[in-house]
Amino acid sequence: MTRATLDKQPHEVASMFDDVAANYDLTNDVLSLGQDRRWRKEVAKAVDARPAQKILDLAAGTGTSSLPFTRTGAYVVPCDFSLGMLREGKKRNPWLPLTAGDATRLPFRDDVFDAVTISFGLRNVQDTDAALRELFRVTKPGGRVVICEFSHPTWNPFRVVYEEYLMRALPPVARAVSSNPDAYVYLAESIQSWPEQAELAGLLQKAGWAQVAWRNLTGGVVALHRGTKPL
């Protein structure tokens, strides 16, 4: 897969993540210049998991993103469609209830989770609208969604520099630290193809979410979208 489009084939994307599973967390740390740790802290704050709450962490990969929620006493279900990622996660944290699942057809009943979240995975789903509807379906009335995704810097000079980094600097760095550098070329292109912040907010509203809002992190490199399922 060399060009990113928004009609991605699930088996191709899953296979790509299988190939990079072993070094995925380390590679992300390097490529984001350590910013991914800060972004994930902001996700944890926004989700605001509480003891005994049920949290769905979609596109959880190896489960690293789920660990902050478990520390609050919440019951967290890390879910991903890459079996390679899940196997790697099972090696590291065998106690996590890692679950295989497609974001467009989640293997959960209606109205199960107090909060649902997905970080850096929504843009890799074949049907964004279907995924947002599925997240809505499995969330309890009054529950919340938090989406953390790469987005678009709001200050134009910074945006130009950032896009140059994505397409010129990222591939050689990926070649040095990743087992599958072509996957990171795809990921860079998928970021450029992704909707602007306001457009994603509109998709959330279309899926039924209320009180939709977002805030930019690192000047809009990442956007944190939130919404609530009406009672």
PDB file of N, CA and C in Angstrom, residues 25 57 60-68 70-71 76-78 85-99:
ATOM      1  N   ASP A  25       5.234   1.083  19.156  1.00  0.00           N
ATOM      2  CA  ASP A  25       5.210   2.112  20.206  1.00  0.00           C
ATOM      3  C   ASP A  25       6.503   2.924  20.213  1.00  0.00           C
ATOM      4  N   ASP A  57     -11.523   0.908  24.417  1.00  0.00           N
ATOM      5  CA  ASP A  57     -10.373   1.556  23.790  1.00  0.00           C
ATOM      6  C   ASP A  57     -10.191   0.921  22.414  1.00  0.00           C
ATOM      7  N   ALA A  60      -6.690  -0.068  19.833  1.00  0.00           N
ATOM      8  CA  ALA A  60      -5.773  -0.028  20.981  1.00  0.00           C
ATOM      9  C   ALA A  60      -4.399  -0.596  20.674  1.00  0.00           C
ATOM     10  N   GLY A  61      -4.252  -1.279  19.550  1.00  0.00           N
ATOM     11  CA  GLY A  61      -2.950  -1.822  19.203  1.00  0.00           C
ATOM     12  C   GLY A  61      -2.449  -2.814  20.231  1.00  0.00           C
ATOM     13  N   THR A  62      -1.292  -2.529  20.796  1.00  0.00           N
ATOM     14  CA  THR A  62      -0.689  -3.419  21.796  1.00  0.00           C
ATOM     15  C   THR A  62      -1.286  -3.228  23.184  1.00  0.00           C
ATOM     16  N   GLY A  63      -2.189  -2.273  23.325  1.00  0.00           N
ATOM     17  CA  GLY A  63      -2.818  -2.033  24.624  1.00  0.00           C
ATOM     18  C   GLY A  63      -2.146  -0.959  25.449  1.00  0.00           C
ATOM     19  N   THR A  64      -1.084  -0.367  24.920  1.00  0.00           N
ATOM     20  CA  THR A  64      -0.385   0.697  25.657  1.00  0.00           C
ATOM     21  C   THR A  64      -1.331   1.838  26.010  1.00  0.00           C
ATOM     22  N   SER A  65      -2.202   2.196  25.079  1.00  0.00           N
ATOM     23  CA  SER A  65      -3.131   3.310  25.312  1.00  0.00           C
ATOM     24  C   SER A  65      -4.168   2.994  26.381  1.00  0.00           C
ATOM     25  N   SER A  66      -4.371   1.700  26.681  1.00  0.00           N
ATOM     26  CA  SER A  66      -5.393   1.300  27.655  1.00  0.00           C
ATOM     27  C   SER A  66      -4.906   1.384  29.099  1.00  0.00           C
ATOM     28  N   LEU A  67      -3.599   1.355  29.277  1.00  0.00           N
ATOM     29  CA  LEU A  67      -3.056   1.259  30.637  1.00  0.00           C
ATOM     30  C   LEU A  67      -3.454   2.423  31.544  1.00  0.00           C
ATOM     31  N   PRO A  68      -3.471   3.679  31.065  1.00  0.00           N
ATOM     32  CA  PRO A  68      -3.883   4.766  31.965  1.00  0.00           C
ATOM     33  C   PRO A  68      -5.308   4.595  32.491  1.00  0.00           C
ATOM     34  N   THR A  70      -6.843   1.685  33.098  1.00  0.00           N
ATOM     35  CA  THR A  70      -6.878   0.609  34.095  1.00  0.00           C
ATOM     36  C   THR A  70      -6.429   1.116  35.463  1.00  0.00           C
ATOM     37  N   ARG A  71      -5.537   2.117  35.460  1.00  0.00           N
ATOM     38  CA  ARG A  71      -5.020   2.635  36.736  1.00  0.00           C
ATOM     39  C   ARG A  71      -6.081   3.390  37.516  1.00  0.00           C
ATOM     40  N   VAL A  76     -11.397  -1.901  31.321  1.00  0.00           N
ATOM     41  CA  VAL A  76     -11.067  -1.441  29.971  1.00  0.00           C
ATOM     42  C   VAL A  76     -10.996  -2.617  29.009  1.00  0.00           C
ATOM     43  N   VAL A  77     -11.627  -2.455  27.857  1.00  0.00           N
ATOM     44  CA  VAL A  77     -11.548  -3.457  26.790  1.00  0.00           C
ATOM     45  C   VAL A  77     -10.737  -2.866  25.637  1.00  0.00           C
ATOM     46  N   PRO A  78      -9.478  -3.309  25.473  1.00  0.00           N
ATOM     47  CA  PRO A  78      -8.702  -2.877  24.317  1.00  0.00           C
ATOM     48  C   PRO A  78      -9.122  -3.700  23.103  1.00  0.00           C
ATOM     49  N   MET A  85      -0.812  -6.921  16.345  1.00  0.00           N
ATOM     50  CA  MET A  85      -0.764  -5.964  17.459  1.00  0.00           C
ATOM     51  C   MET A  85      -1.267  -6.617  18.745  1.00  0.00           C
ATOM     52  N   LEU A  86      -2.365  -7.344  18.656  1.00  0.00           N
ATOM     53  CA  LEU A  86      -2.955  -7.975  19.835  1.00  0.00           C
ATOM     54  C   LEU A  86      -2.015  -9.032  20.415  1.00  0.00           C
ATOM     55  N   ARG A  87      -1.369  -9.793  19.555  1.00  0.00           N
ATOM     56  CA  ARG A  87      -0.410 -10.800  20.039  1.00  0.00           C
ATOM     57  C   ARG A  87       0.745 -10.136  20.772  1.00  0.00           C
ATOM     58  N   GLU A  88       1.245  -9.035  20.212  1.00  0.00           N
ATOM     59  CA  GLU A  88       2.333  -8.307  20.864  1.00  0.00           C
ATOM     60  C   GLU A  88       1.869  -7.763  22.209  1.00  0.00           C
ATOM     61  N   GLY A  89       0.636  -7.246  22.254  1.00  0.00           N
ATOM     62  CA  GLY A  89       0.090  -6.736  23.508  1.00  0.00           C
ATOM     63  C   GLY A  89      -0.072  -7.824  24.542  1.00  0.00           C
ATOM     64  N   LYS A  90      -0.446  -9.018  24.105  1.00  0.00           N
ATOM     65  CA  LYS A  90      -0.629 -10.146  25.030  1.00  0.00           C
ATOM     66  C   LYS A  90       0.685 -10.555  25.659  1.00  0.00           C
ATOM     67  N   LYS A  91       1.779 -10.419  24.913  1.00  0.00           N
ATOM     68  CA  LYS A  91       3.103 -10.727  25.466  1.00  0.00           C
ATOM     69  C   LYS A  91       3.451  -9.748  26.583  1.00  0.00           C
ATOM     70  N   ARG A  92       3.109  -8.504  26.375  1.00  0.00           N
ATOM     71  CA  ARG A  92       3.514  -7.460  27.325  1.00  0.00           C
ATOM     72  C   ARG A  92       2.600  -7.396  28.546  1.00  0.00           C
ATOM     73  N   ASN A  93       1.300  -7.493  28.320  1.00  0.00           N
ATOM     74  CA  ASN A  93       0.323  -7.378  29.408  1.00  0.00           C
ATOM     75  C   ASN A  93      -0.735  -8.468  29.251  1.00  0.00           C
ATOM     76  N   PRO A  94      -0.394  -9.691  29.625  1.00  0.00           N
ATOM     77  CA  PRO A  94      -1.309 -10.825  29.388  1.00  0.00           C
ATOM     78  C   PRO A  94      -2.629 -10.722  30.136  1.00  0.00           C
ATOM     79  N   TRP A  95      -2.721  -9.846  31.117  1.00  0.00           N
ATOM     80  CA  TRP A  95      -3.933  -9.719  31.916  1.00  0.00           C
ATOM     81  C   TRP A  95      -4.982  -8.817  31.248  1.00  0.00           C
ATOM     82  N   LEU A  96      -4.592  -8.053  30.225  1.00  0.00           N
ATOM     83  CA  LEU A  96      -5.556  -7.183  29.552  1.00  0.00           C
ATOM     84  C   LEU A  96      -6.529  -8.022  28.710  1.00  0.00           C
ATOM     85  N   PRO A  97      -7.831  -7.687  28.712  1.00  0.00           N
ATOM     86  CA  PRO A  97      -8.811  -8.429  27.911  1.00  0.00           C
ATOM     87  C   PRO A  97      -8.797  -7.984  26.444  1.00  0.00           C
ATOM     88  N   LEU A  98      -7.650  -8.183  25.785  1.00  0.00           N
ATOM     89  CA  LEU A  98      -7.489  -7.766  24.395  1.00  0.00           C
ATOM     90  C   LEU A  98      -8.489  -8.493  23.505  1.00  0.00           C
ATOM     91  N   THR A  99      -9.155  -7.739  22.641  1.00  0.00           N
ATOM     92  CA  THR A  99     -10.268  -8.267  21.854  1.00  0.00           C
ATOM     93  C   THR A  99     -10.097  -7.905  20.388  1.00  0.00           C
TER      94      THR A  99
END
